[in-house]
XYZ file of C-alpha atoms in Angstrom:
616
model
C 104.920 74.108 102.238
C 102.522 75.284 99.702
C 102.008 78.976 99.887
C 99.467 81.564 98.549
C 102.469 83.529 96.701
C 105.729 83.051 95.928
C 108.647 83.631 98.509
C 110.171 86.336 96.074
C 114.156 86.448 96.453
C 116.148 88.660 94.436
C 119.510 90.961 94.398
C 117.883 94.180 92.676
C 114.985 95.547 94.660
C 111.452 94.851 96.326
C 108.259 96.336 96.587
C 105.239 95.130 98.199
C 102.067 97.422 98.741
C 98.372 96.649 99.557
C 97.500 96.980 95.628
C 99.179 95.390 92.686
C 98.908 98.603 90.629
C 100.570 100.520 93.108
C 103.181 97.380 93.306
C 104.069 98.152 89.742
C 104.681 101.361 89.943
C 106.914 101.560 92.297
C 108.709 98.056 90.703
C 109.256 100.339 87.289
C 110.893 103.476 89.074
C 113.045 101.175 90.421
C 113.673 99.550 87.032
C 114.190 103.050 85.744
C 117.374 103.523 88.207
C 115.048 105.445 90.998
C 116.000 104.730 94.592
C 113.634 102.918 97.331
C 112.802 106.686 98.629
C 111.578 107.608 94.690
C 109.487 104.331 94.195
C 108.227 104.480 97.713
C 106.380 108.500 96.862
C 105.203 107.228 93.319
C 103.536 104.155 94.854
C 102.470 105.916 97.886
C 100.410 108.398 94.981
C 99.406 105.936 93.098
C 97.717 104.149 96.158
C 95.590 107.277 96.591
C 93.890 106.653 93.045
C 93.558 103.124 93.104
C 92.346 102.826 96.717
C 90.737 105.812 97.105
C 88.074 104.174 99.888
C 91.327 103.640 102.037
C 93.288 106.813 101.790
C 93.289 110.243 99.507
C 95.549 112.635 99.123
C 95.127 115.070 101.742
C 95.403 112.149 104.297
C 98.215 111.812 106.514
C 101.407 109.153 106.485
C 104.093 108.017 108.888
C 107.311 106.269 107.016
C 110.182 104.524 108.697
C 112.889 104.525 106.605
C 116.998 103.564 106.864
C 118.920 105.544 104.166
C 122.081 103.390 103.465
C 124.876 104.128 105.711
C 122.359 106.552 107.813
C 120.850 105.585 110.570
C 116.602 104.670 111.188
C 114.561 107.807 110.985
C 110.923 108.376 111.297
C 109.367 110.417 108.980
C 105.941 112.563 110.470
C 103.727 113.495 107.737
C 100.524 113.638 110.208
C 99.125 116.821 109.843
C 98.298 118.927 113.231
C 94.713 120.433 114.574
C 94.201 123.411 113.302
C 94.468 126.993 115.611
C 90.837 127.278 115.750
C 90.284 123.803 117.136
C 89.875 124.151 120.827
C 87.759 122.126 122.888
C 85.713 125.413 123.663
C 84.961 125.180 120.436
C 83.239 121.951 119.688
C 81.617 123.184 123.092
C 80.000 126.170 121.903
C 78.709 124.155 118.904
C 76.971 121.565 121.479
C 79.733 118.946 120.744
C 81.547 116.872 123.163
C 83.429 114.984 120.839
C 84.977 115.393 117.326
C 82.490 114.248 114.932
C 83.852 110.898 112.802
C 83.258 112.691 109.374
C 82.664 115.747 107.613
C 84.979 119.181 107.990
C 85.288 119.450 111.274
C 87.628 116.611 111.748
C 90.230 117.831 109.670
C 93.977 118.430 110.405
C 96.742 119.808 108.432
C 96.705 117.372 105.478
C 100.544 115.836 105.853
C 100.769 113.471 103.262
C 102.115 115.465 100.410
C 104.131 117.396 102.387
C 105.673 114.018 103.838
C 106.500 112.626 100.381
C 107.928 115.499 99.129
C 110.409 115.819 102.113
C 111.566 111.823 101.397
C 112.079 112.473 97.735
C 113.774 115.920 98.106
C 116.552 114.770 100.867
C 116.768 111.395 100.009
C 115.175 110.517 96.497
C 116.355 111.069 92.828
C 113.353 112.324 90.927
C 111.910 115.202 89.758
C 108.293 115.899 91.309
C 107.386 115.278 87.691
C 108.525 111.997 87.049
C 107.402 110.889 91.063
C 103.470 112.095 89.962
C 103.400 110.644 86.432
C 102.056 107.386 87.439
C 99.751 108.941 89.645
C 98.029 111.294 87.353
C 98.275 108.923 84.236
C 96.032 106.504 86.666
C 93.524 109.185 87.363
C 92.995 110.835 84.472
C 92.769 107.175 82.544
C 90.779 105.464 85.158
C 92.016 102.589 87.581
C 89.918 99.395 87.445
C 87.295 99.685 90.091
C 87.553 97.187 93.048
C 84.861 95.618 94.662
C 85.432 97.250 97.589
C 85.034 100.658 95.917
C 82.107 99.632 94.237
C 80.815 98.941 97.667
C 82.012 101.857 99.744
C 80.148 103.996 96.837
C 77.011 101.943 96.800
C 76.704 102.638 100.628
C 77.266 106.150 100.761
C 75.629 106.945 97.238
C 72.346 107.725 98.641
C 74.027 110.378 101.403
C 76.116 111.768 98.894
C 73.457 112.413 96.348
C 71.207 114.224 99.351
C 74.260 115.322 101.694
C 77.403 115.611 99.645
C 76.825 116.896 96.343
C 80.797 117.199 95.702
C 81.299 113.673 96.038
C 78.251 112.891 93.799
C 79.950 114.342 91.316
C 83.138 112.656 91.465
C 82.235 108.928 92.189
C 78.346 108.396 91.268
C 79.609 108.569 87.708
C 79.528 104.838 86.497
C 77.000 102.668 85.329
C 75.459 100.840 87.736
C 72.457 101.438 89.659
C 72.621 105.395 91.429
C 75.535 105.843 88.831
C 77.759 103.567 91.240
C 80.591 101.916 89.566
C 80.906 98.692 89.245
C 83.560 96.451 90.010
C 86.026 95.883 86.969
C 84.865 99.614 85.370
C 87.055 102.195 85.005
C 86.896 105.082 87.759
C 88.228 108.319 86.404
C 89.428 111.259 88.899
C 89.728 114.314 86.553
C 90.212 116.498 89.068
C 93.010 114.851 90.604
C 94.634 114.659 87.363
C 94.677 118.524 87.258
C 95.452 119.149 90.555
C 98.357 117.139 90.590
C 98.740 118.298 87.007
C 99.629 121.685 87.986
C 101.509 120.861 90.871
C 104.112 119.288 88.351
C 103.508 123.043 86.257
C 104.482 125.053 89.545
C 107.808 123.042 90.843
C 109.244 123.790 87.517
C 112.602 122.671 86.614
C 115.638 122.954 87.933
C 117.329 122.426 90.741
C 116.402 119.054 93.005
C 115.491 120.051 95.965
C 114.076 123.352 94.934
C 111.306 121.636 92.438
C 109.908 119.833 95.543
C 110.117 122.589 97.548
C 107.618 125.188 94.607
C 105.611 121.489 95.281
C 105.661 121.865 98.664
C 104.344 125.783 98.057
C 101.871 124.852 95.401
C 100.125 122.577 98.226
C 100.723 124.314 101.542
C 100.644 128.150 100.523
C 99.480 127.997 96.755
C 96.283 127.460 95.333
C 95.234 124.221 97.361
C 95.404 125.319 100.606
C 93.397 128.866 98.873
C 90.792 126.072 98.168
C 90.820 124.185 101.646
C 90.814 127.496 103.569
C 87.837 128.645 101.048
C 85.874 125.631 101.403
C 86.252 125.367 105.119
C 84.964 128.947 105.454
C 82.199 129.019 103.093
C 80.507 125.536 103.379
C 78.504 122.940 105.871
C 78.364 119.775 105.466
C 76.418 116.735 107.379
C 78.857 115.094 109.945
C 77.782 112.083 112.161
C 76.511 114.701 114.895
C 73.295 114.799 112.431
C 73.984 118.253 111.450
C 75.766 120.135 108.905
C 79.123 122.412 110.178
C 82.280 124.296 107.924
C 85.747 123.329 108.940
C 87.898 124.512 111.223
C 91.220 124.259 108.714
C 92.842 127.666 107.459
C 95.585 128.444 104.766
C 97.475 129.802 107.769
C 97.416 126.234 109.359
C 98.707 124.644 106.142
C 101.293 127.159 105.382
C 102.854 127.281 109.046
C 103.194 123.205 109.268
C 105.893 121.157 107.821
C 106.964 117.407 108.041
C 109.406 116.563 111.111
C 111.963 113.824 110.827
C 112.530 112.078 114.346
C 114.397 109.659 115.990
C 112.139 106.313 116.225
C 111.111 104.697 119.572
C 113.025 101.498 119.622
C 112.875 97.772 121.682
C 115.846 95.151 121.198
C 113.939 91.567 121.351
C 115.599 88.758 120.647
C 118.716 89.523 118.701
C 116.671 92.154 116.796
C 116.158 95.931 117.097
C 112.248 97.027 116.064
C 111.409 100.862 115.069
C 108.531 102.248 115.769
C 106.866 105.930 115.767
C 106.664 107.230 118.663
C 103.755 107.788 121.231
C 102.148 109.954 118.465
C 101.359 106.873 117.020
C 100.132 103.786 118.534
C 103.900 102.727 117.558
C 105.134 101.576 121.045
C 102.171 99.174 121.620
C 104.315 96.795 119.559
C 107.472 97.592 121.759
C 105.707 97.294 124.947
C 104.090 94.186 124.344
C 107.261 92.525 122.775
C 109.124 93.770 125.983
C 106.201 91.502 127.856
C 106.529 88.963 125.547
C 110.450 88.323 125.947
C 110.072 88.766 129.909
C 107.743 86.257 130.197
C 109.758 83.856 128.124
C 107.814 83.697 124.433
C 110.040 82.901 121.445
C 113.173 81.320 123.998
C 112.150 78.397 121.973
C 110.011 76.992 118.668
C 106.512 78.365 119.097
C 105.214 74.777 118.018
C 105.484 71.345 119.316
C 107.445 68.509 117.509
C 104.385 67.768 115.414
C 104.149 71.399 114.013
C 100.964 72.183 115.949
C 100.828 76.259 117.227
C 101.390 76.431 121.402
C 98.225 78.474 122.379
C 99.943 79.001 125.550
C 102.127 81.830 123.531
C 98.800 83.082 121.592
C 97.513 83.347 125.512
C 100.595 85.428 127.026
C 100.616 87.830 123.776
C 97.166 88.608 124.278
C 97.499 89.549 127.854
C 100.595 91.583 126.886
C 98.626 93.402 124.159
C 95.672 93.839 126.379
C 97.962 95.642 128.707
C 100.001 97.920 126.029
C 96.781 99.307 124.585
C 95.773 99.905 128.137
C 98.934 101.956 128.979
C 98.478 103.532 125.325
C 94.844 104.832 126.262
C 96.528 106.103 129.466
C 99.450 107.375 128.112
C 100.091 108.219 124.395
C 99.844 111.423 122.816
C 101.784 113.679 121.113
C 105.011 114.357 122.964
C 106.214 117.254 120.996
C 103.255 119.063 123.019
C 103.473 117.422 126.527
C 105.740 115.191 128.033
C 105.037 111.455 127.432
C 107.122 108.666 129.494
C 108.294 107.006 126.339
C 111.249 105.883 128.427
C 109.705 104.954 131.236
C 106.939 102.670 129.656
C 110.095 100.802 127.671
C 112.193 100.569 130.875
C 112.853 96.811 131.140
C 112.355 96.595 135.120
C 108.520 98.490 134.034
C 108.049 95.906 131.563
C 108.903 93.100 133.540
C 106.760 94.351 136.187
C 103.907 94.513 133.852
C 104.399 90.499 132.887
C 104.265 89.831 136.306
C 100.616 90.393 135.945
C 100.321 88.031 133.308
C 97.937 85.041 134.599
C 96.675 81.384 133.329
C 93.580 83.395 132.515
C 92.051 85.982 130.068
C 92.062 89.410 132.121
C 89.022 91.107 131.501
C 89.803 94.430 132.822
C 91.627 97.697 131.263
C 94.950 98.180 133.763
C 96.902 100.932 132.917
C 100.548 100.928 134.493
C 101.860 103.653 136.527
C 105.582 104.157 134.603
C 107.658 105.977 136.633
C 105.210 105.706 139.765
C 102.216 108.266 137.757
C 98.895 107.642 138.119
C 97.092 106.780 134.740
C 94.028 108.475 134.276
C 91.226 107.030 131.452
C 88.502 108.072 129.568
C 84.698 107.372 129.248
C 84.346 104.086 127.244
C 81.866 103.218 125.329
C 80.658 99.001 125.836
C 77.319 98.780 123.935
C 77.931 98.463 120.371
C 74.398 98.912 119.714
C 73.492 102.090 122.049
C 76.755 103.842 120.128
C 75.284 103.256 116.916
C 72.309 104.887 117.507
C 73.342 108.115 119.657
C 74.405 111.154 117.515
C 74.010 110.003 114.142
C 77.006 107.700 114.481
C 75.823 104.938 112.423
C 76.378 107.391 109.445
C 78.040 106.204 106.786
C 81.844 107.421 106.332
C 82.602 106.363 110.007
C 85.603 104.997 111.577
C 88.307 103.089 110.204
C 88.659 99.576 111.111
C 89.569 97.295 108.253
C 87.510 94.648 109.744
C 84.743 94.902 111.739
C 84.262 92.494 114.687
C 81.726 91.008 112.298
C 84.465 90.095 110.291
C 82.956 92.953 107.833
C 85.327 95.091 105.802
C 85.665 98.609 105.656
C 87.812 101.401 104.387
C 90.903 103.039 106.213
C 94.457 102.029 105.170
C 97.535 100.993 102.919
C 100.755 100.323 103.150
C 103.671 99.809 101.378
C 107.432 98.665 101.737
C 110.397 99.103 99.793
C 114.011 97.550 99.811
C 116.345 98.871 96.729
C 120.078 97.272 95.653
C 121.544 100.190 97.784
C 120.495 99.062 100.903
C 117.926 101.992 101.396
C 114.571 101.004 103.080
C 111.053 102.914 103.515
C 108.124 101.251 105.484
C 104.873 103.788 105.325
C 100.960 103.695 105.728
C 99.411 106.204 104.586
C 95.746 106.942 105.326
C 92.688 109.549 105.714
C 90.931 111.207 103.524
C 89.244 107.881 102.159
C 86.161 108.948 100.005
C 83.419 108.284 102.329
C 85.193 110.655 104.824
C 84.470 114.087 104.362
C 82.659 115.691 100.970
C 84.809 116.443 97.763
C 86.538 119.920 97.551
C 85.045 120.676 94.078
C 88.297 122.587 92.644
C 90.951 119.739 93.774
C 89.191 116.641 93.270
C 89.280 114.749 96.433
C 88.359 115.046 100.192
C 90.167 116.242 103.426
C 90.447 113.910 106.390
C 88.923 113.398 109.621
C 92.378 112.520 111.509
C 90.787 114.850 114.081
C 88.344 112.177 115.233
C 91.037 110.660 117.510
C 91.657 113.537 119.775
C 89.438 113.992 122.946
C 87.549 116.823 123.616
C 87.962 115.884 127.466
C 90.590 118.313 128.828
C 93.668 116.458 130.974
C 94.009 113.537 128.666
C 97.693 112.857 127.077
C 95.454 112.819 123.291
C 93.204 115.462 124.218
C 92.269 118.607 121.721
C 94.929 121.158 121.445
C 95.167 123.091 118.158
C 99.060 122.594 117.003
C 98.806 119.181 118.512
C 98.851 115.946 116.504
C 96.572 113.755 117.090
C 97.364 110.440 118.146
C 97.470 108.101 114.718
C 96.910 104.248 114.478
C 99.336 103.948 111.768
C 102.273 102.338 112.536
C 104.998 101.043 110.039
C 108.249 98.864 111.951
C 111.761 98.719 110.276
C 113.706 95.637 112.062
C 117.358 95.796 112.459
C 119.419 92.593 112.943
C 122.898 93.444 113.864
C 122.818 96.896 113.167
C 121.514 96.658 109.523
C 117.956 96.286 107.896
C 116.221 93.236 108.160
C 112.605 93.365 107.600
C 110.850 96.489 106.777
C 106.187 95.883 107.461
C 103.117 97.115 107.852
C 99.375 96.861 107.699
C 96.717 98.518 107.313
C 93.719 97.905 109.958
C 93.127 100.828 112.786
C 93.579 99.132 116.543
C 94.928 96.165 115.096
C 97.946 96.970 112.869
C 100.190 96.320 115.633
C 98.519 93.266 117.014
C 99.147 91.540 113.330
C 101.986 93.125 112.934
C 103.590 91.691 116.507
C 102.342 88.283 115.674
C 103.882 88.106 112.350
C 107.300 89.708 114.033
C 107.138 87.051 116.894
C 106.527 84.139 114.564
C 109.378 85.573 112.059
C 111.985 85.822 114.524
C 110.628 82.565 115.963
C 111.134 80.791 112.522
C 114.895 82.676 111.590
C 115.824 81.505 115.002
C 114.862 77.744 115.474
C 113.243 76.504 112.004
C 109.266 77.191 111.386
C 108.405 74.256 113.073
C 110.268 72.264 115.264
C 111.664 69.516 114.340
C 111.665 71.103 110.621
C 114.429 70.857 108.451
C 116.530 74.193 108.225
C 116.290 76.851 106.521
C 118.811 79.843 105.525
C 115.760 82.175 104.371
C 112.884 83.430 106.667
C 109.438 81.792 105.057
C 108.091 85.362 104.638
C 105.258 84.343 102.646
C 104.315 81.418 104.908
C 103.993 83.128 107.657
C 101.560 85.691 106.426
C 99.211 82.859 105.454
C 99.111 81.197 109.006
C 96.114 82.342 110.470
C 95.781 85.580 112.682
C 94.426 86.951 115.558
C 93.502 90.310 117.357
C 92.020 91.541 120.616
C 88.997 93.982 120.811
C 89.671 94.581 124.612
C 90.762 98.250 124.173
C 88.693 101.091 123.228
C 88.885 101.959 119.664
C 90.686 105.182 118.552
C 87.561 105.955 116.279
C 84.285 107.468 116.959
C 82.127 105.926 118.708
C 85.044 104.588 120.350
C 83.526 100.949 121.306
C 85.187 98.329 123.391
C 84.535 95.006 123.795
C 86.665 93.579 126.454
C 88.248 90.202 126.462
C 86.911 89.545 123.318
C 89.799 87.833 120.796
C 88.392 87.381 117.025
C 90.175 84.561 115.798
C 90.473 83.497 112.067
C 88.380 80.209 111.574
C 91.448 78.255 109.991
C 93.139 78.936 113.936
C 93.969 74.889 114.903
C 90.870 73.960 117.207
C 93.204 72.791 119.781
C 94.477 76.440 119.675
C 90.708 77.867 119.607
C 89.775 75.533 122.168
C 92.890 76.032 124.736
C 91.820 79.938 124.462
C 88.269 79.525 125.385
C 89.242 77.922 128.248
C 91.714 80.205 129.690
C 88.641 82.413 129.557
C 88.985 84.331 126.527
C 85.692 85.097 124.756
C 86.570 83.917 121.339
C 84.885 85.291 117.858
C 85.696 83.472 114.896
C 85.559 85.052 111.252
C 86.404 84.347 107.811
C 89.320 82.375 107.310
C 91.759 85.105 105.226
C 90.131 87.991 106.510
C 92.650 89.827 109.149
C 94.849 92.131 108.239
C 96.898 93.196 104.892
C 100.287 92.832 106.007
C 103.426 93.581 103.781
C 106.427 92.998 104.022
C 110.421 93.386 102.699
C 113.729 92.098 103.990
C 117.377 91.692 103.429
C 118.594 88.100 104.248
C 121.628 86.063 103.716
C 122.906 88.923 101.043
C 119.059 88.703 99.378
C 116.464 91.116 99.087
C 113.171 89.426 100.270
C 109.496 90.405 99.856
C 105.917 88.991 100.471
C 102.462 90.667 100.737
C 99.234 88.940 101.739
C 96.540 87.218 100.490
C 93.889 88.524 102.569
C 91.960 90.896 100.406
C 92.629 89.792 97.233
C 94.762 92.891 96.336
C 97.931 93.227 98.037
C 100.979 92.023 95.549
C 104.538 91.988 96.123
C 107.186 92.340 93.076
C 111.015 92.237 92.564
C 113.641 90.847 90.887
């Protein structure tokens, strides 16, 4: 079958990331004799120059990662509210939520800290060689996407009035307002130096001790003097439609550090999946798999003998999602803080339960489960699109983080990337936050802090509600798949509420394929048609409340690529599903890796014209 990319096989190592730049990077440190854990931190940097609408350096990422002969680990670098951020005090300032931009919404910035743990236990590299790329792309310039020319075009007119700091840093080019335009070269000076002298304060030496001066540099050193200074001394305009400081201190930054973790996991269908845990939105995947298998989807070929898609599976998947995010808005949170029935909600007899609720027809209502016989308790939602956008600023630019809109529109939030190296070690991360239009530019680093805070709920009682230490409960959700004990596939996406629901299509359909051909009656095959099955068309449901402020819902509604079969289209209208179609190549940015048959496999997708996979 014909195919956007290639189906890349090799012996020698894989990359695949959300940006071909980024790609290439981390191909060359493996090239250079770095391990999967070295090329994984120098494309994760690079990603924060040449996306910077989709994630920024004081952002936040989650990795899952198998070291060879070690088992799965998850890897937290979300950052934590800060001490000062108690619900009494958004209440004092007349808030009853955490504004969607500006300082306010910022927790402990975890990225750095997260790569610098990978590289330091399990990586090769100096914290020299890791940034090179990185700062060589920022003081040079990366080639401006259209996207980025885009993002700045809509927010150049508040940053010029609003957020002078940013003005500065992206209204530089020379198209109309100084926006840059797409092919140009965007330049981040004061990236370069930040990360510059980062590099200057690990020193030499010792491993392990030049990422932990990093580590210093960012957490007790001069940048968190700079976040500390410019969350005391400044306001900014945030989507309440007024102008506040931040919240985030030096003493935050220097008391957090990374955690490694066991992962939640699921076995479905001769394969192990690991996932974050209820931190992130992680088990939504497990959960709905655990549905999935219980009511009987992927026992066989998800096609008929002609090769046409059985909507009937596309119909029990989204009932099973519908009913994951529900327990997930009932349920998730950081467990580290309060107790969270992980186990219960994965318990097979709960599960099974669950697809026992699982009709001919589209449910239309949020239904929680009660795991372990609790009662789930909800908050408000918000159903009118148009009476959100209009209350308290928050059709301000800079809000929220779906990848695509349900107008099919795109906006910033996300990467990802995957790695697979010829020693069998394996990294799956998406990092995030701290996207340009998020928050104004800390004039002496260069780039924003993020507004990861957004997510909690000022609303006492809840399992994500506001509690300074806390983490707040993250969309981003890589998966590392084990077949018999050893990696398999290692993917991600970027996209807010829906990274899992891609992400669990694409997993269902994979196994599906490895299993019992791609289509039945197909001819066999010993490899998995990774590329293939990225470019089948996609699916998601809006059912569940977003994570993102305003927090809309719009329930029962699937938006369904317009390439989706019409029989398929037409079968899920009339179970009752309200069905939105959009652009043909338009949902999601999955990557992906693998280890097959004694190959190392990668693909990334051809929706937004970016992503690239490499490898040899």
């Amino acid at each position: 079958m014909t195919t956007t990319r290639p189906e890349l096989t090799g012996t020698f190592g894989m990359v695949s990331s959300t940006h071909w730049l980024a790609t290439a990077v981390g191909q060359s440190v493996l090239e250079r004799g770095g391990n999967a854990f070295d090329a994984a931190a120098a494309t994760g940097f690079a990603l924060q120059v040449v996306e910077p609408h989709l994630n920024g350096p004081a952002g936040e990422v989650p990795m899952v990662l198998k070291p060879a002969g070690e088992p799965v680990q998850v890897l937290c670098g979300q950052g934590v509210a800060p001490a000062a951020a108690t619900p009494e005090a958004f209440t004092a300032l007349g808030l009853d939520h955490v504004p969607g931009t500006g300082l306010l919404a910022a927790t402990v910035p975890g990225s750095f800290g997260a790569w610098a743990l990978l590289v330091a236990r399990w990586g090769t590299w100096s914290v020299a060689d890791v940034l090179a790329p990185a700062i060589a792309l920022a003081a040079d310039g990366a080639p401006v996407l259209d996207r980025v020319s885009a993002t700045v075009a809509r927010t150049a007119a508040h940053f010029r009035e609003h957020w002078q700091p940013s003005a500065e840093v992206y209204l530089v080019g020379d198209g109309p307002d100084g926006v840059p335009v797409p092919g140009s070269r965007l330049r981040l000076p004061g990236l370069a130096r930040t990360y510059r002298r980062v590099v200057a304060e690990a020193g030499t030496g010792g491993h392990e001790e030049q990422w932990e001066r990093a580590h210093q540099a960012w957490y007790q050193g001069f940048v968190a003097e700079a976040v500390d200074a410019f969350c005391r001394g400044t306001a900014w305009l945030d989507t309440s439609g007024r102008r506040h400081g931040g919240l985030l201190r030096g003493a935050d930054m220097a008391g957090w550090r990374p955690g490694v973790e066991a992962p939640a996991t699921l076995d479905y269908r001769g394969v192990t999946v690991c996932k974050t845990s209820s931190w992130g939105q992680g088990p939504v995947m497990l959960q709905t798999l655990g549905v999935l298998e219980a009511l009987g989807v992927g026992a066989g070929p998800l096609s008929d003998a002609e090769g046409r898609e059985d909507p009937a599976w596309l119909h029990a998947w989204a009932e099973a999602t519908k009913l994951a995010m529900a327990d997930r808005e009932a349920w998730y949170g950081d467990s580290a803080a309060d107790p969270v029935p992980v186990a219960d909600l994965l318990d097979r007899g709960y599960l099974a339960d669950r697809a026992g609720s699982v009709g001919g027809r589209a449910d239309r209502d949020l239904r929680p489960g009660s795991p372990g016989g609790r009662t789930p308790r909800l908050a408000a939602v918000v159903r009118d699109p148009a009476s959100a956008a209009s209350a308290d600023g928050s059709g301000a630019v800079g809000v929220g983080e779906p990848t695509v809109q349900r107008d099919g529109a795109t906006r910033g939030d996300t990467v990802h990337l995957d790695v697979v190296d010829r020693w069998g070690n394996v990294v799956s991360a998406t990092p995030s936050g701290a996207w340009l239009q998020s928050s104004p530019v800390v004039p002496e680093l260069g780039f924003p802090l993020g507004t990861r805070g957004q997510m909690f709920r000022v609303e006492p009682g809840l399992p994500a509600s506001l509690r300074p230490g806390r983490r707040p409960r993250t969309t981003l959700s890589p998966t590392l798949v084990l077949r018999d004990g050893e990696p398999w596939l290692a993917l991600g996406t970027p996209g807010g509420d829906q990274q899992d629901q891609w992400t669990t299509v694409f997993l269902v359909r994979a196994v599906a394929a490895a299993q019992h051909g791609r289509r039945a009656g197909a001819a066999p095959t010993l490899l998995t048609p990774l590329q293939s099955l990225l470019d089948e068309p996609m699916l998601h449901s809006d059912h569940a409340p977003s994570s993102f402020h305003p927090r809309l819902a719009e329930p029962n509604v699937l938006v369904v690529e317009d390439r989706m079969p019409d029989h398929v289209v037409q079968d899920l209208l009339d179970r009752g599903h309200d069905v939105r179609t959009t652009d043909g190549w338009q949902l999601g940015r999955t990557c992906v890796v693998g280890v097959e048959a004694g190959f190392l496999r990668a693909a990334a997708n051809a929706r937004g014209a970016q992503g690239y996979a490499a490898g040899r």
